[in-house]
PDB file of C-alpha atoms in Angstrom:
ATOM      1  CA  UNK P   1     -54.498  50.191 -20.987  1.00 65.00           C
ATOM      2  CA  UNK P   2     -52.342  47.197 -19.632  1.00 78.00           C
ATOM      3  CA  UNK P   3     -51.606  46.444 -16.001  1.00 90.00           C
ATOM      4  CA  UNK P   4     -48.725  47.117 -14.510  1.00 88.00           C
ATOM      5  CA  UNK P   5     -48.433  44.602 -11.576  1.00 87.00           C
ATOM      6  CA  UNK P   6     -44.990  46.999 -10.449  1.00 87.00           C
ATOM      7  CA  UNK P   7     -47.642  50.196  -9.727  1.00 91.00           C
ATOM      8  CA  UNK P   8     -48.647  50.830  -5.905  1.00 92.00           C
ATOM      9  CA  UNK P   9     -52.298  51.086  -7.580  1.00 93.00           C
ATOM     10  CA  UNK P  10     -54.301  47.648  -6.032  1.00 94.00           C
ATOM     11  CA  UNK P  11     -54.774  45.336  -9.267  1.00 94.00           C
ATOM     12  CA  UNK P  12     -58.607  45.333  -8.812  1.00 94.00           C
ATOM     13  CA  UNK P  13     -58.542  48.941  -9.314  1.00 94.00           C
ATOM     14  CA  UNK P  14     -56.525  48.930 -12.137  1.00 94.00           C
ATOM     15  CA  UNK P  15     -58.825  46.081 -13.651  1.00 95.00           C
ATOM     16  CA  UNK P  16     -61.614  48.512 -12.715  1.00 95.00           C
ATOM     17  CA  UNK P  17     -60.513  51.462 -14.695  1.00 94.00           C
ATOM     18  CA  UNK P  18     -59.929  49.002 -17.525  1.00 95.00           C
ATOM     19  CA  UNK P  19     -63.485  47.765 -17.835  1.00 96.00           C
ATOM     20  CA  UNK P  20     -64.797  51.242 -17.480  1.00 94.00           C
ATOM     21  CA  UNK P  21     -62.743  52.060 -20.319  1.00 94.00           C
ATOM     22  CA  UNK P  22     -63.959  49.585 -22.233  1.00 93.00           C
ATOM     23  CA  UNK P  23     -68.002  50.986 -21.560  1.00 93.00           C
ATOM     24  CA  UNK P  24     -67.250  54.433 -21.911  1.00 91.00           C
ATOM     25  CA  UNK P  25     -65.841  53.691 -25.388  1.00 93.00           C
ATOM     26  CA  UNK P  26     -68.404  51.671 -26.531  1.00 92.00           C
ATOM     27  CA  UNK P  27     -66.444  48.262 -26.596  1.00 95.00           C
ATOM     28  CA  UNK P  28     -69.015  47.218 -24.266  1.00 95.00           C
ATOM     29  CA  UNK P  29     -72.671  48.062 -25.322  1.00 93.00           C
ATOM     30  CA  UNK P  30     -75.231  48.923 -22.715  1.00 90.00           C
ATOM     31  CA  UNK P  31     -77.213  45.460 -22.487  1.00 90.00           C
ATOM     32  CA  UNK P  32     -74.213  43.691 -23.506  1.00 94.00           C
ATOM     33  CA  UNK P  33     -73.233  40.746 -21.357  1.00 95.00           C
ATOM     34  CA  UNK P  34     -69.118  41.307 -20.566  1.00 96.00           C
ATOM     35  CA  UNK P  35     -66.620  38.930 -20.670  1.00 96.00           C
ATOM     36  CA  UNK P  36     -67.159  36.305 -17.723  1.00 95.00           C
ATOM     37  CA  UNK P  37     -64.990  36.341 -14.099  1.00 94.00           C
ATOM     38  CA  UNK P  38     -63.047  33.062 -15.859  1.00 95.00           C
ATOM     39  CA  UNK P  39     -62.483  34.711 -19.006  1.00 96.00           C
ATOM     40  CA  UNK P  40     -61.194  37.787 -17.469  1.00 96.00           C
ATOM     41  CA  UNK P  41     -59.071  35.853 -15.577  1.00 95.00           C
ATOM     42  CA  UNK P  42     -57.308  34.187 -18.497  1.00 95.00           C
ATOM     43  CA  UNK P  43     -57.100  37.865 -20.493  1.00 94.00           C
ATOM     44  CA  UNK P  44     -55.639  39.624 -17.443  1.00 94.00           C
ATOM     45  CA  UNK P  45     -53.709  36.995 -15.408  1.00 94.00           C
ATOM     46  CA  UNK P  46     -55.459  37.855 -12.478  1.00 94.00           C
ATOM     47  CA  UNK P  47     -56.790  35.864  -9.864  1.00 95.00           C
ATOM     48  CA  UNK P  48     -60.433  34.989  -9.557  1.00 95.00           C
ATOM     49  CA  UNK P  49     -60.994  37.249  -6.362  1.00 95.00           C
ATOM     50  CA  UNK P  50     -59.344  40.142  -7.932  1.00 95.00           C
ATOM     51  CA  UNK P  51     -61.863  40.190 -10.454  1.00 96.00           C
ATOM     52  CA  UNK P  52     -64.785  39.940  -8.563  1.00 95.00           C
ATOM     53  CA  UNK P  53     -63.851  42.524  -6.586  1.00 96.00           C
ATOM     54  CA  UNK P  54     -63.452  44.899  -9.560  1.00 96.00           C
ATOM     55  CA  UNK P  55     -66.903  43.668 -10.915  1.00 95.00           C
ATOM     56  CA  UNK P  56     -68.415  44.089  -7.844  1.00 93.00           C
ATOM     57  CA  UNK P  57     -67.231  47.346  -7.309  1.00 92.00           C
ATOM     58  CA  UNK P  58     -68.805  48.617 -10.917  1.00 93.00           C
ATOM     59  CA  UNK P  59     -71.938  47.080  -9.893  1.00 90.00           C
ATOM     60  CA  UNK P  60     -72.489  48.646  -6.709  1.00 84.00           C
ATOM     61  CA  UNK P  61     -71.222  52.006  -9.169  1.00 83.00           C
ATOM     62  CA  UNK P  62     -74.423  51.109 -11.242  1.00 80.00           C
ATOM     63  CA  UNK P  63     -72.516  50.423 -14.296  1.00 89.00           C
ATOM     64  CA  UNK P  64     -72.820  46.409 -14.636  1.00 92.00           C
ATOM     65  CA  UNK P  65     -75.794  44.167 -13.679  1.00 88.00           C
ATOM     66  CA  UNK P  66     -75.379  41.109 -12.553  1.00 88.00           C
ATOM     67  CA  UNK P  67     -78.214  38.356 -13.371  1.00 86.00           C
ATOM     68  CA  UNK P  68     -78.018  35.212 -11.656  1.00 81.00           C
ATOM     69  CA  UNK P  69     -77.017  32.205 -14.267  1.00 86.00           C
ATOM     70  CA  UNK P  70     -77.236  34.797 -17.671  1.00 90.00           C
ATOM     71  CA  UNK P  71     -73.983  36.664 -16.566  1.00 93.00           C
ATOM     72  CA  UNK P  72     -72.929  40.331 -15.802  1.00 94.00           C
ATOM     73  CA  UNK P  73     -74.256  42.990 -18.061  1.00 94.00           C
ATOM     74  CA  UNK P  74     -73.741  46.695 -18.780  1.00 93.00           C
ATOM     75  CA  UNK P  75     -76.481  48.545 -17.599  1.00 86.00           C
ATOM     76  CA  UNK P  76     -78.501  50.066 -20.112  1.00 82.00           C
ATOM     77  CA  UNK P  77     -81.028  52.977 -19.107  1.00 75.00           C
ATOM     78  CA  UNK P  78     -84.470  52.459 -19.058  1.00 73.00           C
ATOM     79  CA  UNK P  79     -87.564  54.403 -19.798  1.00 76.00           C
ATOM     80  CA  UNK P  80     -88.904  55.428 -16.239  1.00 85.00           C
ATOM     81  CA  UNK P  81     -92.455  55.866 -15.647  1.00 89.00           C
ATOM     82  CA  UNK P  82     -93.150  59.177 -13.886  1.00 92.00           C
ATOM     83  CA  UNK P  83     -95.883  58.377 -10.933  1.00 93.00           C
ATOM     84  CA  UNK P  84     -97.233  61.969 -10.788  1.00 90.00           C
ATOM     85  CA  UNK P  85     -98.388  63.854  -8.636  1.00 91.00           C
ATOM     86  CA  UNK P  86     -97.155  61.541  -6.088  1.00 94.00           C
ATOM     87  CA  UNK P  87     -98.191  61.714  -2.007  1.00 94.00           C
ATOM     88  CA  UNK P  88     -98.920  59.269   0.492  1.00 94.00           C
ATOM     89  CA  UNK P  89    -102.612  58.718  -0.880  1.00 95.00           C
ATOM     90  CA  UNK P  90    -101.717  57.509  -4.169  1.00 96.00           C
ATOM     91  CA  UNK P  91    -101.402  53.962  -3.326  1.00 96.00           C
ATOM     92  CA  UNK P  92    -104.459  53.746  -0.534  1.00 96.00           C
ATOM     93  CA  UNK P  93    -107.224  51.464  -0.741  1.00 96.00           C
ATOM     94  CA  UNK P  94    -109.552  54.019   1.021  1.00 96.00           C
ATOM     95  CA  UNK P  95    -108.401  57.347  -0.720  1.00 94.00           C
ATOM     96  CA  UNK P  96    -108.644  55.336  -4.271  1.00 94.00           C
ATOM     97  CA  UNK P  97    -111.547  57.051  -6.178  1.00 92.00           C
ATOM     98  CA  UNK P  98    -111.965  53.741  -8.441  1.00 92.00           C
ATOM     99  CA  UNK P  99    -110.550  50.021  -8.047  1.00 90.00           C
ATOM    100  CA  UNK P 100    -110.825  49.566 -11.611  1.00 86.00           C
ATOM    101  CA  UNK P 101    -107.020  48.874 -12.973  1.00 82.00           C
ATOM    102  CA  UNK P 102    -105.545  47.532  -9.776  1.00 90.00           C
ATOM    103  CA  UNK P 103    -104.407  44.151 -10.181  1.00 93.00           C
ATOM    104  CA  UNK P 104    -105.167  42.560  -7.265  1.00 96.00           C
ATOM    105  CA  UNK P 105    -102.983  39.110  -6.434  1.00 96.00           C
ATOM    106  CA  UNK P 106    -105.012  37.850  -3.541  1.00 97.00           C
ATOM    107  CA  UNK P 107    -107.069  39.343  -0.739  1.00 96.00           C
ATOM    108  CA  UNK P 108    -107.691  37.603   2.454  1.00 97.00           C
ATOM    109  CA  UNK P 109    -108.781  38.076   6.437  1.00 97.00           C
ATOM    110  CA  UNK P 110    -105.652  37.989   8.571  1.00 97.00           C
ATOM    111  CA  UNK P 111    -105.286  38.000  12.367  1.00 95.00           C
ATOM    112  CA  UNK P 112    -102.142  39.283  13.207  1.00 93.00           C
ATOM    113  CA  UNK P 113     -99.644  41.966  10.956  1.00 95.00           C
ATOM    114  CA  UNK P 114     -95.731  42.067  11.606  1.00 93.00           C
ATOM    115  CA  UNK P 115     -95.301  43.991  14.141  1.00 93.00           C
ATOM    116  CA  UNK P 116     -94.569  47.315  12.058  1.00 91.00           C
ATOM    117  CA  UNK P 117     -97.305  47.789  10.764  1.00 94.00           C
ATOM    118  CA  UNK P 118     -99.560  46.360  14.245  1.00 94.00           C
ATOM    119  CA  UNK P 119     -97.730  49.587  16.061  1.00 94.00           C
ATOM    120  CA  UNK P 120     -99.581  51.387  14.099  1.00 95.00           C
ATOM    121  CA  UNK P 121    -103.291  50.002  14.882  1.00 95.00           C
ATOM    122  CA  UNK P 122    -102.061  50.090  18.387  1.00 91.00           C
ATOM    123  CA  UNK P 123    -103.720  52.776  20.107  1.00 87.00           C
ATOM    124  CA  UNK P 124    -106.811  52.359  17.595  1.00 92.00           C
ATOM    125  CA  UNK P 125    -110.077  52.639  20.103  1.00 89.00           C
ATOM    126  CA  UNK P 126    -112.730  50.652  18.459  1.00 87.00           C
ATOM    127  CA  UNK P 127    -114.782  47.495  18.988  1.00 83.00           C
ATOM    128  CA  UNK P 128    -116.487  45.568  15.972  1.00 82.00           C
ATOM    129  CA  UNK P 129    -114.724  42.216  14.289  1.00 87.00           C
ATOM    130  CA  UNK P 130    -111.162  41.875  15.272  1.00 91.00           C
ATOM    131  CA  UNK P 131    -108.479  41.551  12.420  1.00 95.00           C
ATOM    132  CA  UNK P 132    -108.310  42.589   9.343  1.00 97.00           C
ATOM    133  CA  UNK P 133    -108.428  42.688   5.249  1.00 98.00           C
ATOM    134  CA  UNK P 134    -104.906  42.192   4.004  1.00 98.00           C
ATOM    135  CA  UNK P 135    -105.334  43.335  -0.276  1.00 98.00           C
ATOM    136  CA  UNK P 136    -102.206  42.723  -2.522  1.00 98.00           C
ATOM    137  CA  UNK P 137    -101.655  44.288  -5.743  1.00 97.00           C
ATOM    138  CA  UNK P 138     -99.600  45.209  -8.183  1.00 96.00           C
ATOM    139  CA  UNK P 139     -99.041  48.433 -10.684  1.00 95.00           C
ATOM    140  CA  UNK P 140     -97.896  47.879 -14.003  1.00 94.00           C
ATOM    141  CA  UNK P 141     -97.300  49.676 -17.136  1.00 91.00           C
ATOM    142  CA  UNK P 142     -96.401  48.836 -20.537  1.00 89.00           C
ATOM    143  CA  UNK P 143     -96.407  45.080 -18.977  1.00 89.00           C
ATOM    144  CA  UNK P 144     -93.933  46.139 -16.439  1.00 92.00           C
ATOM    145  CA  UNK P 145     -94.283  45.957 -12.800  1.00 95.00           C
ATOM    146  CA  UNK P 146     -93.103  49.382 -11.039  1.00 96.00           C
ATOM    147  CA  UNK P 147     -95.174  48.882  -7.895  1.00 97.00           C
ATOM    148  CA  UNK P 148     -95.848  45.820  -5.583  1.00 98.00           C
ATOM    149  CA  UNK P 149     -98.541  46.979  -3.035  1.00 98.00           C
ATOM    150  CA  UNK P 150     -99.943  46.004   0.624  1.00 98.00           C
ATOM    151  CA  UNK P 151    -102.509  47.309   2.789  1.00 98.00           C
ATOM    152  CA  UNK P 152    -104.028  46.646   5.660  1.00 98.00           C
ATOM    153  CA  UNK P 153    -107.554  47.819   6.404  1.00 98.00           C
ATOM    154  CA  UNK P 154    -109.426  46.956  10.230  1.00 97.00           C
ATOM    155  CA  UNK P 155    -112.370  44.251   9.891  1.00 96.00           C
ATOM    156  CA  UNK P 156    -114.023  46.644  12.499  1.00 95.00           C
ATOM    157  CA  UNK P 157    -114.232  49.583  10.291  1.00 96.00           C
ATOM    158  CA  UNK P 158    -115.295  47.857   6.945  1.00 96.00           C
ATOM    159  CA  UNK P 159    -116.012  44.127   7.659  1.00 95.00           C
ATOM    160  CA  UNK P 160    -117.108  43.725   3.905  1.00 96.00           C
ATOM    161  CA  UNK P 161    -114.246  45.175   2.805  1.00 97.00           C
ATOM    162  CA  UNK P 162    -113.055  41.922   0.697  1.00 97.00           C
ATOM    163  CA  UNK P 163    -116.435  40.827  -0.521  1.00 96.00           C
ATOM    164  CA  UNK P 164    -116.856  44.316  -2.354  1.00 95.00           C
ATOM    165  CA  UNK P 165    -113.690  43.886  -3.696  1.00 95.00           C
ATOM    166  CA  UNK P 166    -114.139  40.630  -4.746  1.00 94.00           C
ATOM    167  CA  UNK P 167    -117.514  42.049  -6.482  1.00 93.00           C
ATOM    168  CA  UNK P 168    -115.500  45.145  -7.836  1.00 91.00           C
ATOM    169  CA  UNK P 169    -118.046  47.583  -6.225  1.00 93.00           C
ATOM    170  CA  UNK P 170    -117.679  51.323  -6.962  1.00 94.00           C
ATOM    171  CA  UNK P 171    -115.645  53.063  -4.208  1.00 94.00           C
ATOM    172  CA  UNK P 172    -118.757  55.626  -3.891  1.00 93.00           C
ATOM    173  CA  UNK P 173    -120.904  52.257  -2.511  1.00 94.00           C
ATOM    174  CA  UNK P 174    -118.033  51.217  -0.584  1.00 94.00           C
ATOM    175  CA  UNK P 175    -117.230  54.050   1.539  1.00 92.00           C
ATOM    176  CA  UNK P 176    -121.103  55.348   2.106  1.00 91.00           C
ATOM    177  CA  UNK P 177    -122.325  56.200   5.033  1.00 90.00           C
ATOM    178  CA  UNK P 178    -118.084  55.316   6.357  1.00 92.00           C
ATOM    179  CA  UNK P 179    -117.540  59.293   6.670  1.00 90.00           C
ATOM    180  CA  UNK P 180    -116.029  58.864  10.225  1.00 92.00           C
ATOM    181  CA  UNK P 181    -113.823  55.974   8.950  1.00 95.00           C
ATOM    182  CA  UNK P 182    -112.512  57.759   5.919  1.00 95.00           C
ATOM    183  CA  UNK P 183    -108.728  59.024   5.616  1.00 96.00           C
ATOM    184  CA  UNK P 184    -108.281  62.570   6.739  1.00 96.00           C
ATOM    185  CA  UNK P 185    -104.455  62.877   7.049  1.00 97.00           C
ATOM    186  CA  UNK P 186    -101.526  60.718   6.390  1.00 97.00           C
ATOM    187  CA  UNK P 187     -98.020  59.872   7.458  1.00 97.00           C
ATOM    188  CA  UNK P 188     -95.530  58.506   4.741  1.00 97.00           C
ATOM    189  CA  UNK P 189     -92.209  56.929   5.073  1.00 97.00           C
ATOM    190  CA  UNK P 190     -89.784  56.620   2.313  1.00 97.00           C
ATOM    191  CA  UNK P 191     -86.824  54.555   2.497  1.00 97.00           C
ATOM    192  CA  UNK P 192     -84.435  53.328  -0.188  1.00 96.00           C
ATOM    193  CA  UNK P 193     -82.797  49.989   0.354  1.00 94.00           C
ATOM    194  CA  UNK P 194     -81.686  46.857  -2.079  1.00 92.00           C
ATOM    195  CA  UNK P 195     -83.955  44.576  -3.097  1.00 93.00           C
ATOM    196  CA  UNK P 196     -84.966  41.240  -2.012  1.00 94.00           C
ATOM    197  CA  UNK P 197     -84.680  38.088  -3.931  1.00 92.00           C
ATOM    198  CA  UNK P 198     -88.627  37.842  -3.947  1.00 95.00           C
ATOM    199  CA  UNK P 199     -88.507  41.644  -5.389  1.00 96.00           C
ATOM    200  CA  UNK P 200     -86.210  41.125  -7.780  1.00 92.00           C
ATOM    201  CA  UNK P 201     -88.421  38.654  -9.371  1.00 93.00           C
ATOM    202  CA  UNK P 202     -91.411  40.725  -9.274  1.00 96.00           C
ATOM    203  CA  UNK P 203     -89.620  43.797 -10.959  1.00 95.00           C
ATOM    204  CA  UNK P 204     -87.124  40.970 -13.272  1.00 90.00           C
ATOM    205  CA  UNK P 205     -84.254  43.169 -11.466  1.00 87.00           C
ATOM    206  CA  UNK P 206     -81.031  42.110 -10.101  1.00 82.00           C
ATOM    207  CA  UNK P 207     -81.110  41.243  -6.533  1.00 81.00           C
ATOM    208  CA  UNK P 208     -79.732  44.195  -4.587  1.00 82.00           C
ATOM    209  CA  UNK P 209     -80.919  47.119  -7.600  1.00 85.00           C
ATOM    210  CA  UNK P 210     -82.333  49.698  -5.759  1.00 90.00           C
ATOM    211  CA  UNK P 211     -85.811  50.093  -4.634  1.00 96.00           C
ATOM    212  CA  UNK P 212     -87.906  52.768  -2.915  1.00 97.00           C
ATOM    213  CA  UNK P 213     -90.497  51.720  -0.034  1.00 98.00           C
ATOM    214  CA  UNK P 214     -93.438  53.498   0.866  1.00 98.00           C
ATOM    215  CA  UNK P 215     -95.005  53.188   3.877  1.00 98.00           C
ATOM    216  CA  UNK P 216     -98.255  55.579   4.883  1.00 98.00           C
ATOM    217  CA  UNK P 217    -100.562  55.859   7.911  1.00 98.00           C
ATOM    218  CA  UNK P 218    -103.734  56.548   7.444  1.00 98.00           C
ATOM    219  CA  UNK P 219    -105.466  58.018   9.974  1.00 97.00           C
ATOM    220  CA  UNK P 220    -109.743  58.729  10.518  1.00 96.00           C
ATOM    221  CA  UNK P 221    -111.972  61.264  10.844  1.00 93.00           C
ATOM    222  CA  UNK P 222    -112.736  59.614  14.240  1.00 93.00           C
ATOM    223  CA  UNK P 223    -108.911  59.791  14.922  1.00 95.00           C
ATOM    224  CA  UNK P 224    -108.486  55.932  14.333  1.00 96.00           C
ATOM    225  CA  UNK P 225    -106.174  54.712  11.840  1.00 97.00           C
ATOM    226  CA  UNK P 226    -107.968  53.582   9.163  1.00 97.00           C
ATOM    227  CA  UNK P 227    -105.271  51.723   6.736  1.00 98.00           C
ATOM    228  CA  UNK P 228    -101.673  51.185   6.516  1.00 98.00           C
ATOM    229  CA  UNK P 229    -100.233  50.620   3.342  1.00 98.00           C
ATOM    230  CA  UNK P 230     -96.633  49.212   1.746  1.00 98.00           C
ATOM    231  CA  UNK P 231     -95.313  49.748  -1.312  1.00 98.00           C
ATOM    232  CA  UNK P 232     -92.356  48.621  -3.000  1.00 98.00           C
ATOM    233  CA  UNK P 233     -91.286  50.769  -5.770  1.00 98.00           C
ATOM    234  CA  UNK P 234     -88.865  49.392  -8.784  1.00 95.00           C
ATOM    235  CA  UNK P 235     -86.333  52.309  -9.076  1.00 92.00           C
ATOM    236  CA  UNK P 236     -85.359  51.270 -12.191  1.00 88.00           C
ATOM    237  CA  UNK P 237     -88.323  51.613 -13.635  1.00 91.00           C
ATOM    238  CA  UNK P 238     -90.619  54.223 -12.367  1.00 92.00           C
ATOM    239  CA  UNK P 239     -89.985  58.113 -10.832  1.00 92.00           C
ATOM    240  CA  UNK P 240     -91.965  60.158  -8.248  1.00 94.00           C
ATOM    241  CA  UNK P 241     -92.894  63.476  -9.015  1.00 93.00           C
ATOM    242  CA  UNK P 242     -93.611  65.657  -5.185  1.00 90.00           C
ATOM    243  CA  UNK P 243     -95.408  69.046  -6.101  1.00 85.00           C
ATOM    244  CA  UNK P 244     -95.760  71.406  -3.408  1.00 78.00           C
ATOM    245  CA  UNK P 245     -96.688  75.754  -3.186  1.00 70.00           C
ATOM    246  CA  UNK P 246     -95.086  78.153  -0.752  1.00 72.00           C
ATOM    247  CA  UNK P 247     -97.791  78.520   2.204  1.00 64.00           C
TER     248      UNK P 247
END
């Protein structure tokens, strides 16, 4: 499929349609690093912008992958790990029946939250130790990350919250006689958005591959909220399975 640099079609686009050619029919294998901006270049006779905008286009498509100093690559599917049944509980500290598996990465008092997640403690109406016990984790499976995790949990509602996670105490010892503290309801939000540069690393992504943020609410018996938690999500890598019934 030569260009024809007479035709009212853009040359990107025509470059475009070339290259997808060239996947579809197997000239380029999924996980196979293409031909580089400069090389293209040469091949086509094109300039360096028009190329990049044809790349960039197939990337945004999901069909190439760009990794910063290895090169552009076709995309090749991966095995996705079902998280199932998923709901906003599966990733809080409080509703967790065990903390055995989570791989915490650090655990620490902190004063102040970005303000996001401080709305949400707002209109909280306790006394006790002010702050509270920022845990970070991560969920992996076959050695791969799918889920980078934060949550937030009030020092005035379980001010030994990091010591018995430090000592890996069963959830049973850590909630007892906590029954008015303990999540009764929660609100989720899910949003899809590129990733960072700091996620990208995490998940060994491209920066900008989608990823899917969860944030939940946890709110008390005693109508305080109890935890917030947020979780980034590789989408690459891992599904969510909802089940629901018919009330």
């Amino acid at each position: 499929m030569p260009l024809d640099k007479h035709s009212s079609v853009p040359l990107y686009a025509q470059l475009k349609e070339i290259l997808l050619a060239r996947i579809e029919s197997g000239e380029y294998q999924p996980g196979e690093r293409i031909p580089t901006e400069m090389q293209l270049c040469e091949e086509m006779q094109l300039s360096r912008p028009t190329v990049r905008q044809a790349v960039s286009e197939l990337v945004s498509e999901g069909l190439l992958e760009i990794y910063k100093g290895r090169g552009t690559f076709v995309r090749e599917e991966t095995m996705r790990h079902q998280i199932a049944p998923f709901s906003g509980f599966t990733y809080g500290i409080l509703s967790a029946n065990t903390l055995e598996g989570m791989n915490f990465i650090d655990y620490k008092e902190v004063e102040k939250l970005p303000a996001k997640f401080a709305a949400a403690f707002a209109r909280n109406r306790i006394g006790g130790l002010p702050g509270y016990s920022e845990l970070i984790w991560r969920e992996e499976r076959d050695r791969q990350v799918i889920a980078y995790c934060k949550s937030w949990v009030p020092k005035a509602m379980f001010p030994d919250l990091l010591k018995d996670v430090r000592l890996r105490r069963p959830m049973i010892d850590i909630t007892a006689n906590k029954y008015a503290f303990l999540p009764q309801k929660v609100e989720t939000e899910l949003l899809v958005r590129p990733a960072t540069q700091s996620e990208a690393r995490i998940f060994d992504i491209p920066r900008g591959e989608a990823v899917i943020v969860v944030t939940s609410t946890f709110t008390s018996r005693s109508g305080n909220v109890c935890e917030v938690v947020n979780v980034v999500l590789s989408a690459k890598h891992c599904s969510l399975r909802l089940d629901g019934s018919v009330r």
